[in-house]
Coordinates of N, CA and C in Angstrom, one line a residue:
M679 N 131.6 102.9 93.1 CA 130.5 102.7 92.2 C 131.0 102.4 90.8
G680 N 130.6 101.2 90.2 CA 131.0 100.8 89.0 C 130.4 101.5 87.8
A681 N 131.1 101.4 86.7 CA 130.6 102.0 85.4 C 129.3 101.3 85.0
A682 N 128.5 102.1 84.3 CA 127.2 101.6 83.7 C 127.5 100.5 82.7
I683 N 126.7 99.5 82.6 CA 126.9 98.3 81.7 C 126.0 98.6 80.5
P684 N 126.6 98.7 79.3 CA 125.8 99.0 78.1 C 125.0 97.7 77.8
P685 N 123.8 97.9 77.1 CA 123.0 96.8 76.7 C 123.8 95.8 75.8
A686 N 123.7 94.5 76.0 CA 124.3 93.6 75.1 C 123.4 93.2 73.9
E687 N 124.0 93.1 72.8 CA 123.1 92.8 71.6 C 123.0 91.3 71.4
N688 N 122.4 90.7 72.4 CA 122.2 89.2 72.4 C 120.8 88.8 72.4
G689 N 119.9 89.7 72.1 CA 118.4 89.4 72.1 C 118.0 88.7 70.8
P690 N 116.7 88.5 70.7 CA 116.1 87.8 69.5 C 116.2 88.8 68.3
E691 N 116.2 88.2 67.1 CA 116.3 89.0 65.9 C 115.2 90.0 65.9
G692 N 115.6 91.3 65.5 CA 114.6 92.4 65.4 C 114.2 93.0 66.7
L693 N 114.7 92.5 67.9 CA 114.4 93.1 69.2 C 115.6 93.3 70.0
R694 N 116.8 93.4 69.4 CA 118.0 93.5 70.2 C 118.3 94.8 70.9
D695 N 117.5 95.8 70.5 CA 117.7 97.1 71.2 C 116.9 97.1 72.5
T696 N 115.9 96.2 72.6 CA 115.0 96.3 73.8 C 114.9 94.9 74.5
V697 N 115.5 93.9 74.0 CA 115.5 92.6 74.7 C 116.9 92.1 74.7
Y698 N 117.4 91.8 75.9 CA 118.8 91.4 76.1 C 119.0 90.9 77.5
Y699 N 120.2 90.4 77.8 CA 120.6 90.0 79.1 C 122.0 90.5 79.4
V700 N 122.3 90.7 80.7 CA 123.7 91.1 81.1 C 124.0 90.3 82.4
D701 N 125.2 89.6 82.4 CA 125.6 88.9 83.6 C 126.6 89.9 84.3
Y702 N 126.3 90.0 85.6 CA 127.1 90.9 86.4 C 127.2 90.4 87.9
Q703 N 128.4 90.1 88.3 CA 128.7 89.7 89.7 C 127.7 88.6 90.2
G704 N 127.6 87.5 89.5 CA 126.8 86.4 89.9 C 125.3 86.5 89.7
T705 N 124.8 87.6 88.9 CA 123.4 87.7 88.7 C 123.2 87.9 87.2
R706 N 122.2 87.2 86.6 CA 121.8 87.4 85.3 C 120.6 88.4 85.3
F707 N 120.8 89.6 84.7 CA 119.7 90.6 84.5 C 119.1 90.4 83.1
V708 N 117.9 90.1 83.0 CA 117.2 89.9 81.7 C 116.2 91.0 81.5
V709 N 116.2 91.7 80.4 CA 115.3 92.7 80.0 C 114.4 92.2 78.9
L710 N 113.1 92.3 79.1 CA 112.1 91.9 78.1 C 111.3 93.1 77.6
D711 N 110.7 93.0 76.5 CA 109.9 94.1 75.9 C 108.4 93.7 75.9
S712 N 107.8 94.1 77.0 CA 106.3 93.7 77.1 C 105.5 94.5 76.2
T713 N 105.9 95.7 75.9 CA 105.1 96.5 74.9 C 105.0 95.9 73.6
S714 N 106.2 95.4 73.1 CA 106.2 94.7 71.8 C 105.4 93.3 71.9
A715 N 105.6 92.7 73.1 CA 105.0 91.4 73.3 C 103.4 91.5 73.2
L716 N 102.9 92.6 73.8 CA 101.4 92.8 73.8 C 100.9 93.5 72.6
N717 N 101.6 94.4 72.0 CA 101.1 95.2 70.9 C 101.5 94.7 69.5
N718 N 102.7 94.0 69.5 CA 103.2 93.5 68.2 C 103.3 92.0 68.1
D719 N 102.7 91.3 69.1 CA 102.6 89.9 69.1 C 104.0 89.2 69.0
T720 N 104.9 89.7 69.8 CA 106.2 89.1 69.9 C 106.4 88.3 71.1
V721 N 105.3 88.0 71.9 CA 105.4 87.3 73.2 C 106.0 85.9 73.0
E722 N 105.6 85.2 72.0 CA 106.1 83.8 71.8 C 107.6 83.9 71.3
Q723 N 107.9 84.8 70.5 CA 109.3 84.9 70.0 C 110.2 85.2 71.2
Q724 N 109.8 86.1 72.1 CA 110.6 86.4 73.3 C 110.6 85.3 74.2
A725 N 109.6 84.5 74.3 CA 109.6 83.3 75.2 C 110.6 82.3 74.7
R726 N 110.7 82.1 73.4 CA 111.6 81.1 72.9 C 113.1 81.5 73.3
W727 N 113.3 82.8 73.1 CA 114.7 83.3 73.4 C 114.9 83.2 74.9
L728 N 113.8 83.6 75.7 CA 114.0 83.6 77.2 C 114.3 82.2 77.7
E729 N 113.7 81.2 77.2 CA 114.0 79.9 77.7 C 115.4 79.5 77.5
T730 N 116.1 79.8 76.4 CA 117.5 79.5 76.3 C 118.3 80.3 77.3
V731 N 117.9 81.6 77.5 CA 118.7 82.4 78.4 C 118.6 81.9 79.9
L732 N 117.4 81.4 80.3 CA 117.2 80.9 81.6 C 117.7 79.5 81.8
R733 N 117.6 78.7 80.8 CA 118.1 77.3 80.8 C 119.6 77.3 81.0
D734 N 120.3 78.1 80.2 CA 121.8 78.1 80.2 C 122.3 79.2 81.0
N735 N 122.0 79.2 82.3 CA 122.3 80.3 83.1 C 123.2 79.9 84.3
P736 N 124.5 80.2 84.3 CA 125.4 79.8 85.3 C 125.4 80.6 86.6
N737 N 124.6 81.7 86.6 CA 124.6 82.6 87.7 C 123.7 82.1 88.9
R738 N 124.0 82.6 90.1 CA 123.3 82.2 91.3 C 121.9 82.9 91.3
W739 N 121.8 84.1 90.8 CA 120.6 84.9 90.9 C 120.1 85.3 89.5
T740 N 118.8 85.4 89.4 CA 118.2 85.9 88.1 C 117.1 86.9 88.4
V741 N 117.3 88.1 87.8 CA 116.4 89.2 87.9 C 115.9 89.6 86.5
V742 N 114.6 89.7 86.4 CA 114.0 90.1 85.1 C 113.2 91.4 85.2
T743 N 113.3 92.2 84.2 CA 112.5 93.4 84.2 C 111.8 93.7 82.9
Y744 N 110.6 94.3 82.9 CA 109.9 94.7 81.8 C 108.8 95.6 82.2
H745 N 108.0 96.2 81.3 CA 107.1 97.3 81.7 C 105.7 96.8 82.2
H746 N 105.0 96.0 81.5 CA 103.6 95.6 81.9 C 103.6 94.5 82.9
P747 N 102.9 94.6 84.0 CA 102.9 93.6 85.1 C 102.4 92.2 84.7
M748 N 103.0 91.2 85.3 CA 102.5 89.9 85.1 C 101.2 89.7 85.8
F749 N 101.1 90.4 87.0 CA 99.8 90.4 87.8 C 99.5 91.9 88.0
S750 N 98.5 92.4 87.3 CA 98.2 93.8 87.4 C 97.7 94.2 88.8
V751 N 98.1 95.4 89.2 CA 97.7 96.0 90.4 C 96.6 97.0 90.3
S752 N 96.6 97.8 89.2 CA 95.5 98.8 89.0 C 94.2 98.1 88.6
A753 N 93.1 98.7 88.9 CA 91.8 98.2 88.5 C 91.6 98.3 87.0
G754 N 91.0 97.2 86.4 CA 90.7 97.2 85.0 C 91.8 96.8 84.1
R755 N 92.9 96.3 84.6 CA 94.1 96.0 83.7 C 94.4 94.5 83.9
D756 N 94.9 93.9 82.8 CA 95.3 92.5 82.9 C 96.1 92.2 81.6
N757 N 97.1 91.3 81.8 CA 98.0 91.0 80.7 C 98.2 89.5 80.6
P758 N 97.2 88.7 80.3 CA 97.2 87.3 80.3 C 98.3 86.7 79.3
P759 N 98.7 87.3 78.2 CA 99.7 86.7 77.3 C 101.0 86.5 78.1
L760 N 101.3 87.4 79.0 CA 102.6 87.3 79.7 C 102.5 86.1 80.7
R761 N 101.4 85.9 81.3 CA 101.3 84.8 82.2 C 101.3 83.5 81.4
D762 N 100.7 83.5 80.2 CA 100.6 82.3 79.4 C 102.0 81.8 78.9
H763 N 102.8 82.8 78.5 CA 104.1 82.5 77.8 C 105.3 82.7 78.7
W764 N 105.3 83.6 79.6 CA 106.5 83.9 80.4 C 106.6 83.3 81.8
K765 N 105.4 83.4 82.5 CA 105.4 82.9 83.8 C 105.8 81.4 84.0
P766 N 105.4 80.5 83.1 CA 105.8 79.1 83.2 C 107.3 79.0 83.1
L767 N 108.0 79.8 82.4 CA 109.5 79.8 82.3 C 110.1 80.4 83.6
F768 N 109.5 81.4 84.1 CA 110.0 81.9 85.4 C 109.9 80.8 86.5
D769 N 108.8 80.1 86.5 CA 108.6 79.1 87.5 C 109.6 77.9 87.3
R770 N 109.7 77.5 86.0 CA 110.5 76.3 85.7 C 112.0 76.5 86.0
Y771 N 112.5 77.8 85.7 CA 113.9 78.0 85.9 C 114.2 78.9 87.1
G772 N 113.3 79.1 88.0 CA 113.6 79.7 89.3 C 114.0 81.2 89.2
V773 N 113.3 82.0 88.4 CA 113.6 83.4 88.4 C 113.3 84.0 89.9
D774 N 114.3 84.8 90.4 CA 114.2 85.2 91.7 C 113.3 86.5 91.9
L775 N 113.5 87.5 91.0 CA 112.9 88.8 91.2 C 112.5 89.3 89.9
V776 N 111.3 89.9 89.8 CA 110.8 90.5 88.6 C 110.3 92.0 88.9
L777 N 110.9 92.9 88.2 CA 110.6 94.3 88.4 C 109.8 94.9 87.3
Q778 N 108.6 95.6 87.6 CA 107.7 96.0 86.6 C 107.1 97.4 86.9
G779 N 106.4 98.0 85.9 CA 105.8 99.3 86.2 C 104.4 99.4 85.6
H780 N 104.1 100.4 84.9 CA 102.9 100.6 84.1 C 101.6 101.0 84.9
D781 N 101.4 100.4 86.0 CA 100.1 100.5 86.7 C 100.0 101.7 87.6
H782 N 101.0 102.5 87.9 CA 100.9 103.7 88.6 C 100.4 103.5 90.0
V783 N 100.8 102.4 90.6 CA 100.5 102.0 92.0 C 101.7 101.2 92.4
Y784 N 101.7 100.7 93.7 CA 102.7 99.8 94.2 C 102.1 98.5 94.5
G785 N 102.7 97.4 94.1 CA 102.2 96.1 94.5 C 103.3 95.1 94.5
R786 N 103.3 94.2 95.5 CA 104.3 93.1 95.6 C 103.6 91.8 95.9
A787 N 104.0 90.8 95.2 CA 103.4 89.5 95.3 C 104.5 88.4 95.1
G788 N 104.4 87.3 95.9 CA 105.3 86.2 95.7 C 104.8 85.0 96.5
D789 N 104.3 85.3 97.7 CA 103.8 84.2 98.5 C 102.3 84.0 98.4
N790 N 101.7 84.9 97.7 CA 100.2 84.7 97.5 C 99.8 85.4 96.2
L791 N 99.5 84.6 95.2 CA 99.2 85.2 93.8 C 97.9 84.7 93.4
P792 N 97.2 85.6 92.5 CA 95.9 85.2 92.1 C 95.8 84.0 91.2
E793 N 96.9 83.6 90.6 CA 97.0 82.4 89.8 C 98.2 81.6 90.1
G794 N 98.1 80.3 90.3 CA 99.2 79.5 90.6 C 99.6 79.6 92.1
K795 N 100.6 78.8 92.4 CA 101.1 78.8 93.8 C 102.6 79.0 93.8
T796 N 103.1 79.9 94.7 CA 104.6 80.1 94.7 C 105.2 79.8 96.0
R797 N 104.4 79.5 97.0 CA 105.0 79.2 98.3 C 104.8 77.7 98.6
F798 N 105.9 77.0 98.9 CA 105.8 75.6 99.3 C 106.6 75.5 100.6
D799 N 105.8 75.3 101.7 CA 106.3 75.3 103.1 C 107.1 76.6 103.3
D800 N 108.4 76.6 103.5 CA 109.1 77.8 103.7 C 109.8 78.3 102.5
E801 N 109.6 77.7 101.3 CA 110.2 78.1 100.1 C 109.4 79.1 99.4
I802 N 110.1 80.2 98.9 CA 109.4 81.2 98.2 C 109.8 81.2 96.7
G803 N 108.8 81.4 95.8 CA 109.1 81.4 94.4 C 109.5 82.8 93.9
T804 N 109.2 83.0 92.7 CA 109.5 84.3 92.1 C 108.8 85.5 92.8
M805 N 109.5 86.6 93.1 CA 108.9 87.7 93.7 C 108.6 88.8 92.6
Y806 N 107.4 89.2 92.6 CA 107.0 90.2 91.6 C 106.7 91.6 92.2
V807 N 107.3 92.6 91.7 CA 107.2 94.0 92.2 C 106.7 94.9 91.1
V808 N 105.7 95.7 91.4 CA 105.3 96.8 90.5 C 105.4 98.1 91.3
S809 N 106.0 99.2 90.7 CA 106.1 100.4 91.4 C 106.0 101.6 90.5
V810 N 105.8 102.8 91.1 CA 105.6 104.0 90.3 C 106.5 105.1 90.9
G811 N 107.1 105.9 90.1 CA 108.0 107.0 90.6 C 107.4 108.4 90.4
G812 N 106.4 108.5 89.4 CA 105.9 109.9 89.1 C 104.7 110.2 89.9
P813 N 104.1 111.4 89.7 CA 103.0 111.8 90.5 C 101.6 111.4 90.0
K814 N 101.5 110.8 88.8 CA 100.2 110.3 88.3 C 99.9 109.0 88.9
M815 N 98.8 108.9 89.7 CA 98.4 107.7 90.5 C 97.1 107.1 90.1
Y816 N 97.0 105.8 90.1 CA 95.7 105.1 90.0 C 95.3 104.4 91.3
M817 N 94.3 103.7 91.3 CA 93.8 103.0 92.5 C 94.1 101.5 92.4
V818 N 94.4 100.9 93.5 CA 94.6 99.4 93.6 C 93.3 98.7 93.4
S819 N 93.3 97.6 92.6 CA 92.1 96.8 92.4 C 91.8 96.0 93.7
D820 N 90.5 95.6 93.8 CA 90.2 94.8 94.9 C 90.9 93.4 94.9
Q821 N 91.1 92.9 93.6 CA 91.8 91.6 93.5 C 93.2 91.7 94.0
A822 N 93.9 92.8 93.6 CA 95.3 93.0 94.0 C 95.4 93.1 95.5
R823 N 94.4 93.9 96.1 CA 94.4 94.1 97.6 C 94.2 92.8 98.3
T824 N 93.5 91.8 97.7 CA 93.3 90.5 98.3 C 94.5 89.6 98.1
N825 N 95.1 89.6 96.9 CA 96.0 88.6 96.6 C 97.5 89.0 96.7
M826 N 97.8 90.3 96.9 CA 99.1 90.7 97.0 C 99.5 91.0 98.5
T827 N 100.8 90.7 98.7 CA 101.3 90.9 100.1 C 101.3 92.3 100.5
R828 N 101.7 93.2 99.5 CA 101.9 94.6 99.9 C 101.4 95.5 98.7
V829 N 100.6 96.5 99.0 CA 100.2 97.5 98.0 C 100.3 98.9 98.5
A830 N 100.2 99.9 97.6 CA 100.2 101.3 98.0 C 99.5 102.1 97.0
E831 N 98.8 103.1 97.4 CA 98.2 104.1 96.5 C 98.8 105.5 96.9
D832 N 98.8 106.4 95.9 CA 99.2 107.8 96.1 C 100.5 107.9 96.7
T833 N 101.5 107.0 96.3 CA 102.8 107.0 96.9 C 103.9 106.8 95.9
Q834 N 104.7 107.8 95.8 CA 105.9 107.7 94.9 C 107.0 106.9 95.6
L835 N 107.6 106.0 94.9 CA 108.6 105.1 95.5 C 109.8 104.9 94.6
Y836 N 111.0 104.7 95.3 CA 112.1 104.2 94.5 C 112.6 103.0 95.2
Q837 N 113.4 102.2 94.5 CA 113.8 100.9 95.1 C 115.3 100.8 95.2
L838 N 115.8 100.2 96.3 CA 117.1 99.8 96.5 C 117.2 98.3 96.5
V839 N 118.0 97.8 95.6 CA 118.2 96.3 95.5 C 119.7 96.0 95.6
R840 N 120.0 95.3 96.7 CA 121.4 94.9 97.0 C 121.5 93.4 96.8
V841 N 122.4 93.0 95.9 CA 122.6 91.5 95.7 C 123.9 91.1 96.3
Q842 N 123.8 90.2 97.2 CA 125.0 89.6 97.9 C 125.0 88.1 97.5
H843 N 126.1 87.4 97.9 CA 126.2 86.0 97.5 C 125.0 85.2 97.8
D844 N 124.5 85.3 99.0 CA 123.5 84.3 99.4 C 122.1 85.0 99.6
R845 N 122.0 86.3 99.3 CA 120.7 87.0 99.5 C 120.6 88.2 98.6
I846 N 119.3 88.5 98.4 CA 118.9 89.8 97.7 C 118.1 90.6 98.8
L847 N 118.5 91.8 99.0 CA 117.9 92.7 99.9 C 117.2 93.8 99.1
F848 N 115.9 93.9 99.3 CA 115.0 94.8 98.6 C 114.4 95.8 99.5
E849 N 114.4 97.1 99.1 CA 113.7 98.2 99.9 C 113.0 99.1 98.9
A850 N 111.8 99.4 99.3 CA 111.0 100.5 98.6 C 110.8 101.6 99.5
R851 N 111.3 102.8 99.1 CA 111.3 104.0 99.9 C 110.6 105.2 99.2
T852 N 110.0 106.0 100.0 CA 109.4 107.3 99.5 C 110.5 108.2 99.2
P853 N 110.2 109.3 98.4 CA 111.3 110.3 98.1 C 112.0 110.9 99.3
S854 N 111.4 110.9 100.4 CA 112.0 111.5 101.6 C 112.9 110.4 102.3
G855 N 112.9 109.2 101.8 CA 113.7 108.1 102.4 C 113.0 107.2 103.3
R856 N 111.7 107.4 103.5 CA 110.9 106.6 104.5 C 110.7 105.2 103.9
L857 N 111.0 104.2 104.7 CA 110.8 102.8 104.3 C 109.4 102.5 104.2
Y858 N 109.0 101.9 103.1 CA 107.6 101.5 102.9 C 107.5 99.9 102.8
D859 N 108.4 99.3 102.2 CA 108.4 97.9 102.0 C 109.8 97.3 102.0
S860 N 110.0 96.2 102.5 CA 111.4 95.6 102.6 C 111.3 94.1 102.7
F861 N 112.1 93.4 102.0 CA 112.2 92.0 102.2 C 113.6 91.5 101.8
E862 N 113.9 90.3 102.2 CA 115.2 89.6 101.9 C 114.8 88.2 101.3
L863 N 115.4 87.9 100.2 CA 115.4 86.5 99.7 C 116.7 85.9 100.0
V864 N 116.7 84.8 100.8 CA 118.0 84.2 101.2 C 118.0 82.8 100.5
K865 N 119.1 82.6 99.8 CA 119.2 81.4 99.0 C 120.0 80.3 99.8
A866 N 119.3 79.2 100.0 CA 120.0 78.1 100.8 C 120.9 77.3 99.9
A867 N 121.6 76.4 100.4 CA 122.6 75.6 99.7 C 121.9 74.8 98.6
D868 N 120.6 74.4 98.8 CA 119.9 73.6 97.9 C 119.3 74.5 96.8
G869 N 119.5 75.8 96.8 CA 119.0 76.6 95.7 C 117.6 77.2 96.0
R870 N 117.0 76.8 97.1 CA 115.7 77.4 97.4 C 115.8 78.7 98.2
N871 N 114.8 79.6 97.9 CA 114.8 80.9 98.6 C 113.9 80.9 99.8
R872 N 114.4 81.6 100.8 CA 113.5 81.8 102.0 C 113.2 83.3 102.1
L873 N 112.1 83.7 102.5 CA 111.6 85.1 102.6 C 111.6 85.6 104.0
F874 N 112.2 86.8 104.2 CA 112.1 87.6 105.4 C 111.7 89.0 105.0
E875 N 110.6 89.5 105.7 CA 110.1 90.8 105.2 C 109.8 91.7 106.4
V876 N 109.7 93.0 106.0 CA 109.4 94.1 106.9 C 108.2 94.9 106.3
L877 N 107.1 95.0 107.0 CA 105.9 95.6 106.4 C 105.4 96.8 107.3
P878 N 105.9 98.0 107.0 CA 105.3 99.2 107.8 C 103.9 99.4 107.4
S879 N 103.2 100.4 107.9 CA 101.8 100.7 107.7 C 101.5 100.9 106.2
E880 N 100.4 100.4 105.7 CA 100.0 100.5 104.3 C 99.6 101.9 104.0
R881 N 99.9 102.3 102.8 CA 99.5 103.7 102.3 C 98.3 103.5 101.4
R882 N 97.3 104.4 101.6 CA 96.1 104.4 100.7 C 95.9 105.8 100.1
C883 N 95.0 105.8 99.1 CA 94.8 107.1 98.4 C 94.2 108.1 99.4
T884 N 94.8 109.3 99.4 CA 94.3 110.3 100.4 C 93.3 111.3 99.7
R885 N 93.0 111.1 98.4 CA 92.0 111.9 97.7 C 91.0 111.0 97.0
P886 N 90.2 110.2 97.7 CA 89.3 109.3 97.0 C 88.1 109.9 96.4
D887 N 87.8 111.2 96.7 CA 86.5 111.8 96.3 C 86.7 113.1 95.5
I888 N 87.7 113.1 94.6 CA 87.9 114.3 93.8 C 86.8 114.4 92.7
P889 N 86.1 115.5 92.7 CA 85.0 115.6 91.7 C 85.6 115.6 90.2
G890 N 84.9 114.8 89.4 CA 85.3 114.8 88.0 C 86.4 113.8 87.6
Y891 N 86.9 113.1 88.6 CA 87.9 112.1 88.3 C 87.4 110.7 88.4
R892 N 87.9 109.8 87.5 CA 87.5 108.5 87.5 C 87.8 107.8 88.9
E893 N 87.0 106.8 89.2 CA 87.2 106.2 90.6 C 88.5 105.4 90.6
T894 N 89.1 105.1 89.5 CA 90.3 104.3 89.5 C 91.5 105.2 89.6
R895 N 91.4 106.5 89.6 CA 92.5 107.4 89.6 C 92.7 108.1 90.9
C896 N 94.0 108.4 91.2 CA 94.3 109.1 92.4 C 95.5 110.0 92.2
W897 N 95.3 111.1 91.5 CA 96.3 112.2 91.4 C 95.7 113.5 91.0
E898 N 96.3 114.5 91.3 CA 95.8 115.9 91.1 C 96.3 116.4 89.7
G899 N 95.8 115.8 88.7 CA 96.3 116.2 87.3 C 95.3 115.7 86.3
S900 N 95.8 115.6 85.1 CA 95.0 115.1 84.0 C 95.9 114.2 83.1
D901 N 95.3 113.4 82.2 CA 96.0 112.6 81.3 C 96.9 113.4 80.3
L902 N 96.4 114.6 79.9 CA 97.1 115.5 79.1 C 97.7 116.6 79.9
I903 N 99.1 116.6 79.9 CA 99.7 117.6 80.7 C 100.3 118.7 79.8
E904 N 99.7 119.9 79.9 CA 100.1 121.0 79.1 C 101.3 121.8 79.7
P905 N 102.2 122.1 78.8 CA 103.4 122.9 79.3 C 102.9 124.3 79.6
P906 N 103.7 125.1 80.4 CA 103.4 126.5 80.7 C 103.2 127.3 79.4
A907 N 102.4 128.3 79.5 CA 102.2 129.1 78.3 C 103.4 129.7 77.8
A908 N 104.4 130.1 78.6 CA 105.6 130.7 78.2 C 106.4 129.7 77.3
L909 N 106.3 128.4 77.6 CA 107.0 127.4 76.8 C 106.3 127.1 75.6
R910 N 104.9 127.1 75.6 CA 104.1 126.8 74.4 C 104.3 127.9 73.4
N911 N 104.5 129.1 73.8 CA 104.6 130.2 72.9 C 106.0 130.5 72.4
A912 N 107.0 129.9 73.1 CA 108.4 130.1 72.7 C 108.7 129.4 71.4
R913 N 109.3 130.0 70.5 CA 109.7 129.4 69.2 C 111.1 129.8 68.9

């Protein structure tokens, strides 16, 4: 197991702590700051930097990660500035995999998206994944259920991503190790990706009728989590 790679200070001015890229064993890992993009209006600044990073990329694979999804999975959420400014660059320069969070559900899309087209015959475009590791759960929107290949409610997951010379192997597993989603992106000699996937049974919310909870939520808790009294009173 190799040593951790520290963030490189190669991002745009003023965002170098949260926006950067690292090249490692044939893959360019790009980290973007969607919180700043949406809340501080830096989406265009990051897009200008992103284009240079994707255009001048000698690596075989490109993986991008940020917090807010390009295509939201939870009901009532949407992030159009990311689609307006970042998705065209992902499409133009062939980003392979995008890892995201924020929505407290699981969703994967690549061969069928609510906007745009990513599958051409057997070729697959960018694969987008949204996942959740904690116990706070929301509900999957009807749009995501229709347009995404794989979704899950009320399911904590972790991901295993293995990058080899000609393929990326992705697995989403529950804390007990049970496989929930799996796919391979296989890159041909012409640079195009082919998709091979494994789809076990879909997981849905097991508590849809909890009194007092919003219909978009699926967890046994509240937005405000109070610490135990012993900790609150300790000084």
